[in-house]
Amino acid sequence: MTNELNRRTFLTYVGTGVTALTVASTGLGVLVPGAEAKGSEAAAQLFGFNKKVSGLKFTPIQPSTKDDLVLPEGYQYDVVAAFGDVINEKGDTFGFNNDFTMYFPINGSSRGLLWVNHEYVSDLWVTGQPDHNGKYSKSQIEKMLYNQGGSVIEVYRDANGVWKLDPTSRHSRRITGLTPIELTGAARGSKAIGNVNVVQGTFANCSGGKTLWNNVLSAEENYEDTAGPSGLNENHYGWIVEVDPFDASFAPRKHTALGRFHHENAAMGLTNDNRIVVYMGDDKRDACVYKFISKNKYVPSLGRQNSKLLEEGTLYAANLSKGTWVALTIDAVREAAKDKKDLLDKFQTQADVLVYASDAAILLGATPTDRPEDVEISPFDKTVFIAHTNNSNHGNIHGHITRFIEDGDDLGALTFDFEIFACGGRQSGFSAPDNLTFDSEGNLWTVTDISSSSVNKGVFKTFQNNGVFVIPTTGTNIGEAFQFASAPIEAELTGPSFTEDETTLFIAVQHPGEESKDYNKPTSMWPHRKGDKIPRPAVVAIRGF
């Protein structure tokens, strides 16, 4: 590699794909303009029309401890929906601790449906405290289950450009911990799942993704916190759930072929031979990165029927030391467990491998990592970005963002290389990267997830409140983080998603005032709405792009 190809240049070339990197190593810098053209072409194919994204055309803000959503000069936010708001004429209400958001246009970028995950509830603000034996009443359990899951809400911009909720929408509805959910795939009806085809509800819904046929994928994460107190079978949770935001007749389903673990998200793409691939992170310490590849090929003309592709295929976990994707099959698992009777008893069918996917992955040599949360596929070069939030077990206090480069630029490849794209810490200005998304100028947007008990304390004090950061993936500022937003007190910003024309960024403000101990003395009162007596998680629309 030539002297001119320093690390920053190297990363820029990696961003154009492996072929460009190979030629770059010969000193043929003529590929740079070609790479830029490739990025523009990819943006046109992905988004369908020219964007208005501001990119880095904002003055980065400084860290803040204000009890507000702080934005750069020229930007403002609208509170679109907050906990307890009525979302339809039936009287359904917006759930608690909103996370993942995804906008589906009805009339371009001025009206559409917004899917919102609801991850968990608060005893102080939602259910009330359990009794002295730690038990919840039937009513408390119903509140716990109802206020998780997801919301479909209809949103629009009024004549003044302000985003609002339409409570008269025929589309708005709730998918909750009480909603019947179908199972698909090898674990459906299996002994490991309790011999059932339908389970009660979805909860612990963290991040998610969007299918190529315009449905939502919602990820169930820390299911134990609700399944246990509710007396529900834990094996019914920890899956990827598919929902059609426009059609309530499409039964929500959990795709067991994608494995059961503490799902953070689901990022869908295509292999070079047109099979579906879904990348996923398992959000816990010393957990693995996964991808699923469908058996059959994607046919765009089939529309929603392509959902069947998520029912049959192969689940893989990443071995970073070898740069290989390890297939999680019953034959491989039983071979690895041949001298361990307890494991042979546990893993008897492929259904068992899917239900206990995280155990199978470690058994087969997949690499335990530092809380792999959001995983996203770059629309420009098909490299895969993974937010490893942190792992205090191994001294990775501030986390990092990893970038996978699949061999042959093929998402279906079973070998890969990787790099540490960006590291959290004082030197970068951010800590604990979490959800990720891209804009059409190739910038990676990330939110941070410093726990509410640690914000503004100890080694986290320099970062102040959680925030939103923009990190270019190409160009002169590659890998550098610029702060775009700061969260209210003890809140976390989650689920960033743009409208199609990128003039609006939706984002969820989760758990403001989470460390409050007294109902009458909250540590935050965001969003500071007249009449509110408690802080309320809410989805906002940020304007000014």
Coordinates of C-alpha atoms in Angstrom, one line a residue:
M1 CA 0.0 0.0 0.0
T2 CA 1.4 3.4 -1.0
N3 CA 2.4 6.0 1.6
E4 CA -0.3 8.3 0.2
L5 CA -3.0 5.7 1.2
N6 CA -3.1 6.6 4.9
R7 CA -5.7 5.4 7.3
R8 CA -8.3 8.1 6.6
T9 CA -7.8 7.5 2.8
F10 CA -7.9 3.8 3.4
L11 CA -11.3 4.0 5.1
T12 CA -12.6 6.2 2.4
Y13 CA -11.6 3.6 -0.2
V14 CA -13.2 0.8 1.9
G15 CA -16.3 2.9 1.8
T16 CA -16.4 2.4 -2.0
G17 CA -16.1 -1.3 -1.8
V18 CA -13.4 -3.9 -1.9
T19 CA -12.7 -3.5 -5.6
A20 CA -11.9 0.2 -5.2
L21 CA -9.7 -0.7 -2.2
T22 CA -7.7 -3.1 -4.3
V23 CA -7.1 -0.6 -7.1
A24 CA -6.4 2.1 -4.6
S25 CA -3.5 0.1 -3.1
T26 CA -1.8 0.4 -6.5
G27 CA -1.9 4.1 -6.3
L28 CA -4.6 4.6 -8.9
G29 CA -6.5 7.4 -7.2
V30 CA -8.8 7.9 -10.2
L31 CA -11.4 5.8 -8.4
V32 CA -12.3 8.6 -6.1
P33 CA -14.6 10.4 -8.6
G34 CA -16.0 7.1 -9.5
A35 CA -16.8 6.3 -5.9
E36 CA -18.6 9.6 -5.6
A37 CA -20.7 8.8 -8.7
K38 CA -21.4 5.4 -7.3
G39 CA -22.7 7.0 -4.1
S40 CA -25.0 9.3 -6.0
E41 CA -26.3 6.5 -8.1
A42 CA -27.0 4.4 -5.0
A43 CA -28.9 7.3 -3.4
A44 CA -31.0 7.8 -6.5
Q45 CA -31.9 4.1 -6.5
L46 CA -32.5 3.9 -2.8
F47 CA -34.6 7.0 -2.3
G48 CA -36.0 7.6 -5.7
F49 CA -35.6 11.3 -6.0
N50 CA -33.2 14.2 -5.0
K51 CA -32.9 14.9 -1.3
K52 CA -32.8 18.1 0.7
V53 CA -30.8 16.7 3.6
S54 CA -28.6 19.3 5.3
G55 CA -25.8 16.9 5.9
L56 CA -23.2 18.7 8.0
K57 CA -24.6 22.1 7.2
F58 CA -25.4 22.9 10.8
T59 CA -23.3 24.3 13.6
P60 CA -22.7 21.4 16.0
I61 CA -24.1 22.0 19.5
Q62 CA -22.2 21.7 22.8
P63 CA -23.2 19.0 25.4
S64 CA -26.0 20.2 27.6
T65 CA -27.7 19.4 30.9
K66 CA -30.9 21.2 30.0
D67 CA -34.3 19.5 30.5
D68 CA -35.1 20.0 26.9
L69 CA -34.4 18.6 23.4
V70 CA -31.6 21.0 22.4
L71 CA -31.0 21.4 18.6
P72 CA -28.7 23.5 16.4
E73 CA -29.8 27.1 15.5
G74 CA -32.4 27.0 12.8
Y75 CA -34.0 23.7 13.9
Q76 CA -37.2 23.2 15.9
Y77 CA -39.2 20.2 17.1
D78 CA -42.9 19.3 17.3
V79 CA -44.2 16.9 19.9
V80 CA -46.3 14.6 17.7
A81 CA -47.5 12.0 20.2
A82 CA -46.7 11.4 23.9
F83 CA -47.6 8.7 26.4
G84 CA -51.3 8.5 27.0
D85 CA -52.4 10.5 24.0
V86 CA -55.5 9.2 22.3
I87 CA -54.5 7.9 18.8
N88 CA -57.8 6.9 17.2
E89 CA -61.6 7.1 17.6
K90 CA -61.7 3.8 19.4
G91 CA -59.8 5.4 22.3
D92 CA -56.5 3.6 22.0
T93 CA -53.6 5.5 23.7
F94 CA -50.0 5.9 22.8
G95 CA -47.8 3.5 24.7
F96 CA -44.8 4.1 27.0
N97 CA -41.1 4.5 26.3
N98 CA -41.3 4.8 22.6
D99 CA -38.2 3.6 20.7
F100 CA -37.9 2.7 17.0
T101 CA -39.8 4.9 14.5
M102 CA -40.4 4.4 10.8
Y103 CA -42.3 6.7 8.5
F104 CA -44.5 5.4 5.7
P105 CA -45.8 8.2 3.3
I106 CA -49.4 8.5 2.3
N107 CA -49.1 11.8 0.6
G108 CA -45.4 12.3 -0.1
S109 CA -43.7 13.7 2.9
S110 CA -46.5 15.8 4.3
R111 CA -48.8 12.9 5.6
G112 CA -48.1 9.3 6.5
L113 CA -48.2 6.6 9.0
L114 CA -45.6 6.4 11.7
W115 CA -44.8 3.1 13.3
V116 CA -43.4 3.5 16.9
N117 CA -42.1 0.7 19.2
H118 CA -42.8 0.8 22.9
E119 CA -40.0 -0.9 24.8
Y120 CA -40.9 -1.1 28.5
V121 CA -42.9 0.6 31.3
S122 CA -42.3 2.3 34.6
D123 CA -43.8 1.3 37.9
L124 CA -43.8 5.0 39.0
W125 CA -45.6 6.4 36.0
V126 CA -47.6 3.5 34.5
T127 CA -48.3 0.4 36.6
G128 CA -47.8 1.4 40.2
Q129 CA -45.6 -0.5 42.6
P130 CA -46.0 -4.3 43.0
D131 CA -47.0 -5.6 46.5
H132 CA -44.5 -6.5 49.2
N133 CA -44.0 -9.9 47.6
G134 CA -43.1 -8.4 44.2
K135 CA -46.4 -9.4 42.7
Y136 CA -48.5 -7.3 40.3
S137 CA -52.3 -7.3 40.2
K138 CA -54.2 -8.4 37.1
S139 CA -54.9 -4.7 36.4
Q140 CA -51.3 -3.8 36.7
I141 CA -50.2 -6.6 34.4
E142 CA -52.8 -5.5 31.8
K143 CA -51.3 -1.9 32.0
M144 CA -47.8 -3.4 31.7
L145 CA -48.7 -5.4 28.5
Y146 CA -50.9 -2.7 26.9
N147 CA -48.3 0.0 27.1
Q148 CA -45.7 -2.0 25.3
G149 CA -45.6 -3.3 21.7
G150 CA -46.1 -0.7 19.0
S151 CA -48.3 2.1 17.7
V152 CA -49.4 2.9 14.2
I153 CA -50.3 6.6 14.1
E154 CA -51.2 8.9 11.3
V155 CA -49.3 12.1 11.2
Y156 CA -49.4 15.2 9.0
R157 CA -48.0 18.7 8.5
D158 CA -50.5 21.5 8.9
A159 CA -50.6 24.7 6.9
N160 CA -47.9 26.2 9.1
G161 CA -45.6 23.2 8.6
V162 CA -46.1 21.8 12.1
W163 CA -46.4 18.0 12.5
K164 CA -49.5 16.7 14.3
L165 CA -51.2 13.5 15.2
D166 CA -54.5 12.7 13.4
P167 CA -56.7 11.0 16.1
T168 CA -59.4 10.4 13.5
S169 CA -57.3 8.1 11.3
R170 CA -58.7 4.8 10.2
H171 CA -55.2 3.3 10.2
S172 CA -54.1 4.2 13.7
R173 CA -54.1 1.2 16.0
R174 CA -52.1 -0.6 18.7
I175 CA -50.2 -3.9 18.6
T176 CA -49.6 -4.8 22.3
G177 CA -48.6 -7.4 24.8
L178 CA -52.2 -8.6 24.6
T179 CA -52.5 -9.0 20.8
P180 CA -52.5 -12.5 19.4
I181 CA -49.4 -13.0 17.3
E182 CA -48.8 -15.9 14.8
L183 CA -45.6 -17.9 14.7
T184 CA -43.8 -18.9 11.5
G185 CA -40.8 -21.0 10.7
A186 CA -39.3 -24.1 12.2
A187 CA -40.1 -23.3 15.9
R188 CA -43.8 -22.9 15.1
G189 CA -45.7 -25.6 17.0
S190 CA -42.5 -27.1 18.4
K191 CA -42.0 -28.6 21.8
A192 CA -39.5 -25.8 22.7
I193 CA -42.2 -23.2 22.1
G194 CA -44.9 -25.1 24.0
N195 CA -46.5 -26.7 21.0
V196 CA -48.3 -23.5 20.0
N197 CA -48.8 -21.7 16.7
V198 CA -50.1 -18.4 18.2
V199 CA -48.7 -16.6 21.2
Q200 CA -50.0 -13.7 23.3
G201 CA -48.6 -10.3 22.4
T202 CA -45.3 -8.6 21.7
F203 CA -43.4 -6.5 24.2
A204 CA -39.9 -5.3 25.0
N205 CA -39.9 -3.8 21.5
C206 CA -36.6 -2.0 21.0
S207 CA -35.5 -1.1 17.5
G208 CA -36.5 -2.6 14.2
G209 CA -36.3 -2.3 10.5
K210 CA -38.3 -2.1 7.3
T211 CA -38.9 -4.9 4.8
L212 CA -38.4 -4.5 1.0
W213 CA -42.2 -4.9 0.7
N214 CA -42.9 -2.0 3.0
N215 CA -43.7 -3.8 6.3
V216 CA -42.3 -3.2 9.7
L217 CA -39.9 -5.5 11.5
S218 CA -40.1 -4.9 15.3
A219 CA -37.4 -6.4 17.6
E220 CA -38.2 -7.9 21.0
E221 CA -35.3 -7.3 23.4
N222 CA -35.4 -7.6 27.2
Y223 CA -38.5 -9.8 27.3
E224 CA -37.7 -11.3 30.8
D225 CA -38.7 -8.1 32.6
T226 CA -42.3 -8.5 31.4
A227 CA -42.7 -12.2 30.7
G228 CA -41.7 -13.1 34.3
P229 CA -44.0 -10.8 36.2
S230 CA -46.9 -11.5 33.7
G231 CA -46.5 -15.3 34.1
L232 CA -45.9 -15.8 30.4
N233 CA -43.7 -18.4 28.6
E234 CA -40.3 -16.6 28.0
N235 CA -39.7 -18.7 24.8
H236 CA -42.7 -16.9 23.2
Y237 CA -40.6 -13.7 23.2
G238 CA -37.3 -12.5 21.9
W239 CA -38.3 -12.7 18.3
I240 CA -38.6 -10.4 15.2
V241 CA -42.2 -9.4 14.6
E242 CA -43.6 -8.4 11.2
V243 CA -46.5 -5.9 11.0
D244 CA -48.2 -4.3 8.0
P245 CA -48.9 -0.7 9.1
F246 CA -51.5 -0.1 6.4
D247 CA -53.5 -3.4 6.6
A248 CA -54.8 -4.7 9.9
S249 CA -56.0 -7.9 8.2
F250 CA -52.4 -9.0 7.8
A251 CA -51.9 -10.9 11.0
P252 CA -48.8 -9.8 13.0
R253 CA -46.2 -12.6 13.0
K254 CA -43.1 -13.7 14.7
H255 CA -40.5 -15.1 12.4
T256 CA -38.7 -17.9 14.3
A257 CA -36.3 -18.6 11.5
L258 CA -34.5 -15.3 12.5
G259 CA -33.7 -16.8 15.9
R260 CA -34.6 -15.9 19.5
F261 CA -32.3 -13.6 21.5
H262 CA -32.3 -10.0 22.8
H263 CA -33.0 -8.5 19.5
E264 CA -32.1 -4.9 19.0
N265 CA -33.1 -4.5 15.4
A266 CA -33.4 -6.1 11.9
A267 CA -31.7 -4.6 8.9
M268 CA -32.9 -6.1 5.6
G269 CA -30.9 -6.2 2.3
L270 CA -30.4 -8.4 -0.8
T271 CA -27.6 -10.8 -1.6
N272 CA -26.1 -10.6 -5.1
D273 CA -28.3 -13.5 -6.2
N274 CA -31.5 -11.8 -4.9
R275 CA -32.0 -13.6 -1.6
I276 CA -33.2 -11.8 1.5
V277 CA -30.6 -11.1 4.2
V278 CA -31.4 -9.7 7.6
Y279 CA -28.7 -8.4 10.0
M280 CA -29.4 -8.4 13.7
G281 CA -27.7 -7.6 17.0
D282 CA -28.1 -9.3 20.4
D283 CA -28.1 -6.5 22.9
K284 CA -26.4 -7.9 25.9
R285 CA -22.8 -8.1 27.1
D286 CA -20.7 -10.8 25.4
A287 CA -23.3 -11.5 22.7
C288 CA -23.1 -12.1 19.0
V289 CA -23.9 -10.5 15.7
Y290 CA -26.3 -12.5 13.4
K291 CA -27.6 -12.6 9.9
F292 CA -30.3 -14.6 8.2
I293 CA -30.2 -15.6 4.5
S294 CA -33.4 -16.8 2.9
K295 CA -33.6 -20.1 1.0
N296 CA -35.6 -18.6 -1.8
K297 CA -35.2 -15.4 -3.9
Y298 CA -37.0 -12.1 -3.6
V299 CA -39.5 -11.3 -6.3
P300 CA -40.6 -7.6 -6.2
S301 CA -43.8 -8.2 -8.1
L302 CA -45.0 -10.5 -5.3
G303 CA -45.1 -7.6 -2.8
R304 CA -46.2 -8.7 0.6
Q305 CA -46.1 -12.4 -0.3
N306 CA -42.3 -12.1 0.0
S307 CA -42.9 -12.4 3.8
K308 CA -42.7 -16.1 3.2
L309 CA -39.0 -15.7 2.6
L310 CA -38.6 -15.0 6.3
E311 CA -39.9 -18.5 7.1
E312 CA -37.1 -20.6 5.7
G313 CA -33.4 -20.0 5.4
T314 CA -30.2 -20.2 7.4
L315 CA -29.3 -18.2 10.5
Y316 CA -25.6 -17.4 10.9
A317 CA -23.5 -15.8 13.7
A318 CA -20.2 -13.9 13.2
N319 CA -16.8 -15.3 14.1
L320 CA -14.7 -12.1 14.1
S321 CA -11.4 -13.8 14.7
K322 CA -11.8 -15.9 11.5
G323 CA -13.9 -13.4 9.5
T324 CA -16.6 -16.1 8.9
W325 CA -20.3 -16.5 9.3
V326 CA -21.1 -19.7 11.2
A327 CA -24.3 -21.5 10.2
L328 CA -26.5 -22.4 13.2
T329 CA -27.7 -25.8 12.2
I330 CA -28.8 -28.7 14.3
D331 CA -26.2 -31.0 12.8
A332 CA -23.4 -28.6 13.6
V333 CA -24.7 -28.0 17.1
R334 CA -25.0 -31.7 17.9
E335 CA -21.6 -32.4 16.6
A336 CA -20.1 -29.6 18.8
A337 CA -22.1 -31.0 21.8
K338 CA -21.4 -34.7 21.2
D339 CA -19.6 -35.1 24.5
K340 CA -22.1 -33.1 26.6
K341 CA -25.3 -34.9 27.5
D342 CA -27.0 -31.8 28.8
L343 CA -26.5 -30.0 25.6
L344 CA -27.6 -33.0 23.5
D345 CA -30.8 -33.1 25.5
K346 CA -31.3 -29.3 25.0
F347 CA -30.6 -29.3 21.2
Q348 CA -32.6 -32.1 19.5
T349 CA -34.2 -30.2 16.6
Q350 CA -33.6 -27.1 14.5
A351 CA -36.4 -25.5 16.5
D352 CA -34.3 -25.9 19.6
V353 CA -31.4 -24.1 17.8
L354 CA -33.6 -21.2 17.0
V355 CA -35.2 -20.9 20.4
Y356 CA -31.8 -21.0 22.1
A357 CA -29.9 -19.3 19.3
S358 CA -27.5 -17.4 21.5
D359 CA -26.3 -20.6 23.3
A360 CA -25.9 -22.3 19.9
A361 CA -23.9 -19.4 18.5
I362 CA -21.3 -19.5 21.3
L363 CA -21.1 -23.3 21.2
L364 CA -20.2 -23.1 17.5
G365 CA -17.5 -20.5 18.0
A366 CA -19.2 -17.2 17.2
T367 CA -17.5 -14.2 18.8
P368 CA -19.0 -12.7 22.0
T369 CA -18.9 -8.9 21.5
D370 CA -19.7 -5.7 23.4
R371 CA -23.5 -5.3 23.3
P372 CA -24.2 -5.2 19.6
E373 CA -27.2 -3.0 19.3
D374 CA -28.3 -1.4 16.0
V375 CA -27.0 -2.9 12.8
E376 CA -27.5 -1.0 9.5
I377 CA -26.5 -1.6 5.9
S378 CA -24.9 1.3 4.1
P379 CA -27.1 2.1 1.1
F380 CA -24.0 3.4 -0.7
D381 CA -21.5 0.5 -0.6
K382 CA -23.2 -2.4 1.3
T383 CA -20.8 -2.3 4.2
V384 CA -22.5 -3.1 7.5
F385 CA -22.3 -0.8 10.5
I386 CA -22.8 -2.2 14.0
A387 CA -23.2 -0.1 17.2
H388 CA -21.4 -1.9 20.0
T389 CA -22.7 0.2 22.9
N390 CA -20.3 -0.8 25.6
N391 CA -19.1 -3.7 27.8
S392 CA -18.0 -2.8 31.3
N393 CA -17.0 -6.5 31.8
H394 CA -14.0 -5.9 29.6
G395 CA -13.3 -2.2 30.1
N396 CA -15.0 -1.0 27.0
I397 CA -16.8 1.7 28.8
H398 CA -17.8 4.0 25.9
G399 CA -18.4 1.6 23.1
H400 CA -17.5 1.7 19.4
I401 CA -19.0 1.3 15.9
T402 CA -17.8 -1.6 13.9
R403 CA -17.9 -1.8 10.1
F404 CA -18.1 -5.2 8.3
I405 CA -16.9 -5.5 4.7
E406 CA -18.5 -8.6 3.1
D407 CA -16.3 -10.4 0.6
G408 CA -17.1 -9.5 -3.0
D409 CA -19.4 -6.7 -1.7
D410 CA -22.0 -9.5 -1.4
L411 CA -24.4 -9.5 1.6
G412 CA -24.7 -13.2 1.0
A413 CA -21.0 -13.8 1.5
L414 CA -19.9 -16.2 4.3
T415 CA -16.6 -14.4 4.8
F416 CA -15.9 -10.8 5.8
D417 CA -13.3 -8.4 7.1
F418 CA -14.0 -5.6 9.6
E419 CA -12.7 -2.4 11.1
I420 CA -13.4 -0.2 14.1
F421 CA -15.0 2.7 12.3
A422 CA -15.4 5.0 15.4
C423 CA -14.7 4.8 19.1
G424 CA -16.7 6.4 21.9
G425 CA -14.8 8.4 24.5
R426 CA -13.7 11.9 25.4
Q427 CA -11.6 12.1 22.2
S428 CA -14.7 11.6 20.0
G429 CA -17.3 13.5 22.1
F430 CA -19.8 10.6 22.4
S431 CA -20.3 7.5 24.5
A432 CA -22.5 4.4 24.1
P433 CA -23.6 4.5 20.4
D434 CA -27.0 2.9 19.9
N435 CA -29.5 3.3 17.0
L436 CA -28.1 4.1 13.6
T437 CA -29.5 5.5 10.3
F438 CA -28.1 7.0 7.1
D439 CA -28.9 10.2 5.2
S440 CA -28.5 10.5 1.4
E441 CA -25.1 12.2 1.7
G442 CA -23.5 9.2 3.3
N443 CA -23.6 10.4 6.9
L444 CA -24.2 8.0 9.7
W445 CA -26.6 9.3 12.4
T446 CA -26.2 7.7 15.8
V447 CA -27.9 8.3 19.1
T448 CA -26.3 7.5 22.5
D449 CA -27.4 5.2 25.3
I450 CA -25.6 6.2 28.5
S451 CA -27.8 4.7 31.2
S452 CA -29.9 7.2 33.1
S453 CA -28.2 6.2 36.3
S454 CA -24.8 7.1 34.9
V455 CA -25.6 10.3 32.9
N456 CA -23.6 13.3 34.1
K457 CA -21.7 11.2 36.6
G458 CA -18.1 10.0 36.8
V459 CA -16.4 9.2 33.5
F460 CA -19.7 10.1 31.7
K461 CA -19.9 13.6 33.1
T462 CA -18.0 15.2 30.1
F463 CA -20.8 14.0 27.7
Q464 CA -23.6 15.5 29.8
N465 CA -27.1 14.4 28.6
N466 CA -27.5 11.7 25.8
G467 CA -27.5 13.0 22.3
V468 CA -27.6 12.6 18.5
F469 CA -24.4 12.6 16.5
V470 CA -23.6 12.8 12.8
I471 CA -20.6 10.9 11.5
P472 CA -19.5 11.1 7.8
T473 CA -18.6 7.7 6.3
T474 CA -16.6 9.2 3.4
G475 CA -14.7 12.4 2.7
T476 CA -12.4 14.5 4.8
N477 CA -14.4 14.2 8.0
I478 CA -14.8 10.4 7.9
G479 CA -15.2 8.9 11.3
E480 CA -15.6 12.3 13.1
A481 CA -18.7 12.9 15.3
F482 CA -20.6 16.2 15.2
Q483 CA -23.3 16.6 17.9
F484 CA -26.8 17.5 16.5
A485 CA -29.1 17.1 19.5
S486 CA -29.0 16.8 23.3
A487 CA -31.7 14.9 25.2
P488 CA -33.8 16.1 28.2
I489 CA -32.7 15.1 31.7
E490 CA -32.2 11.3 32.1
A491 CA -33.7 10.7 28.7
E492 CA -32.4 8.7 25.7
L493 CA -33.0 9.6 22.1
T494 CA -33.9 6.6 20.0
G495 CA -35.3 5.5 16.6
P496 CA -34.1 8.3 14.2
S497 CA -35.9 8.1 10.8
F498 CA -36.2 10.6 8.0
T499 CA -39.2 11.4 5.8
E500 CA -38.5 10.6 2.2
D501 CA -37.4 14.1 1.3
E502 CA -35.3 14.3 4.4
T503 CA -36.9 17.6 5.5
T504 CA -38.1 16.0 8.8
L505 CA -36.3 13.7 11.2
F506 CA -38.6 11.7 13.5
I507 CA -37.0 10.7 16.8
A508 CA -38.3 9.2 20.1
V509 CA -37.5 10.8 23.4
Q510 CA -37.5 7.8 25.8
H511 CA -37.7 7.8 29.6
P512 CA -37.2 11.5 30.6
G513 CA -36.9 11.7 34.4
E514 CA -36.3 8.0 34.7
E515 CA -34.5 8.3 38.0
S516 CA -37.4 9.9 39.7
K517 CA -38.3 8.3 43.1
D518 CA -41.3 10.4 44.0
Y519 CA -44.4 10.8 41.7
N520 CA -44.8 14.3 42.9
K521 CA -41.2 15.3 42.5
P522 CA -40.1 14.2 39.0
T523 CA -36.5 15.0 38.0
S524 CA -37.7 16.0 34.5
M525 CA -41.0 17.5 33.3
W526 CA -40.3 17.2 29.6
P527 CA -42.1 17.8 27.2
H528 CA -43.4 20.6 29.5
R529 CA -46.9 20.5 28.2
K530 CA -49.6 22.5 29.9
G531 CA -51.6 20.3 32.3
D532 CA -49.0 17.5 32.5
K533 CA -48.0 16.4 36.0
I534 CA -45.4 13.8 35.0
P535 CA -42.7 13.6 32.3
R536 CA -43.9 11.7 29.2
P537 CA -41.9 9.8 26.6
A538 CA -42.9 11.2 23.2
V539 CA -42.1 11.1 19.5
V540 CA -41.0 14.4 18.0
A541 CA -40.6 15.7 14.4
I542 CA -37.5 17.8 13.9
R543 CA -37.8 20.5 11.2
G544 CA -35.3 22.9 9.7
F545 CA -33.5 20.7 7.2

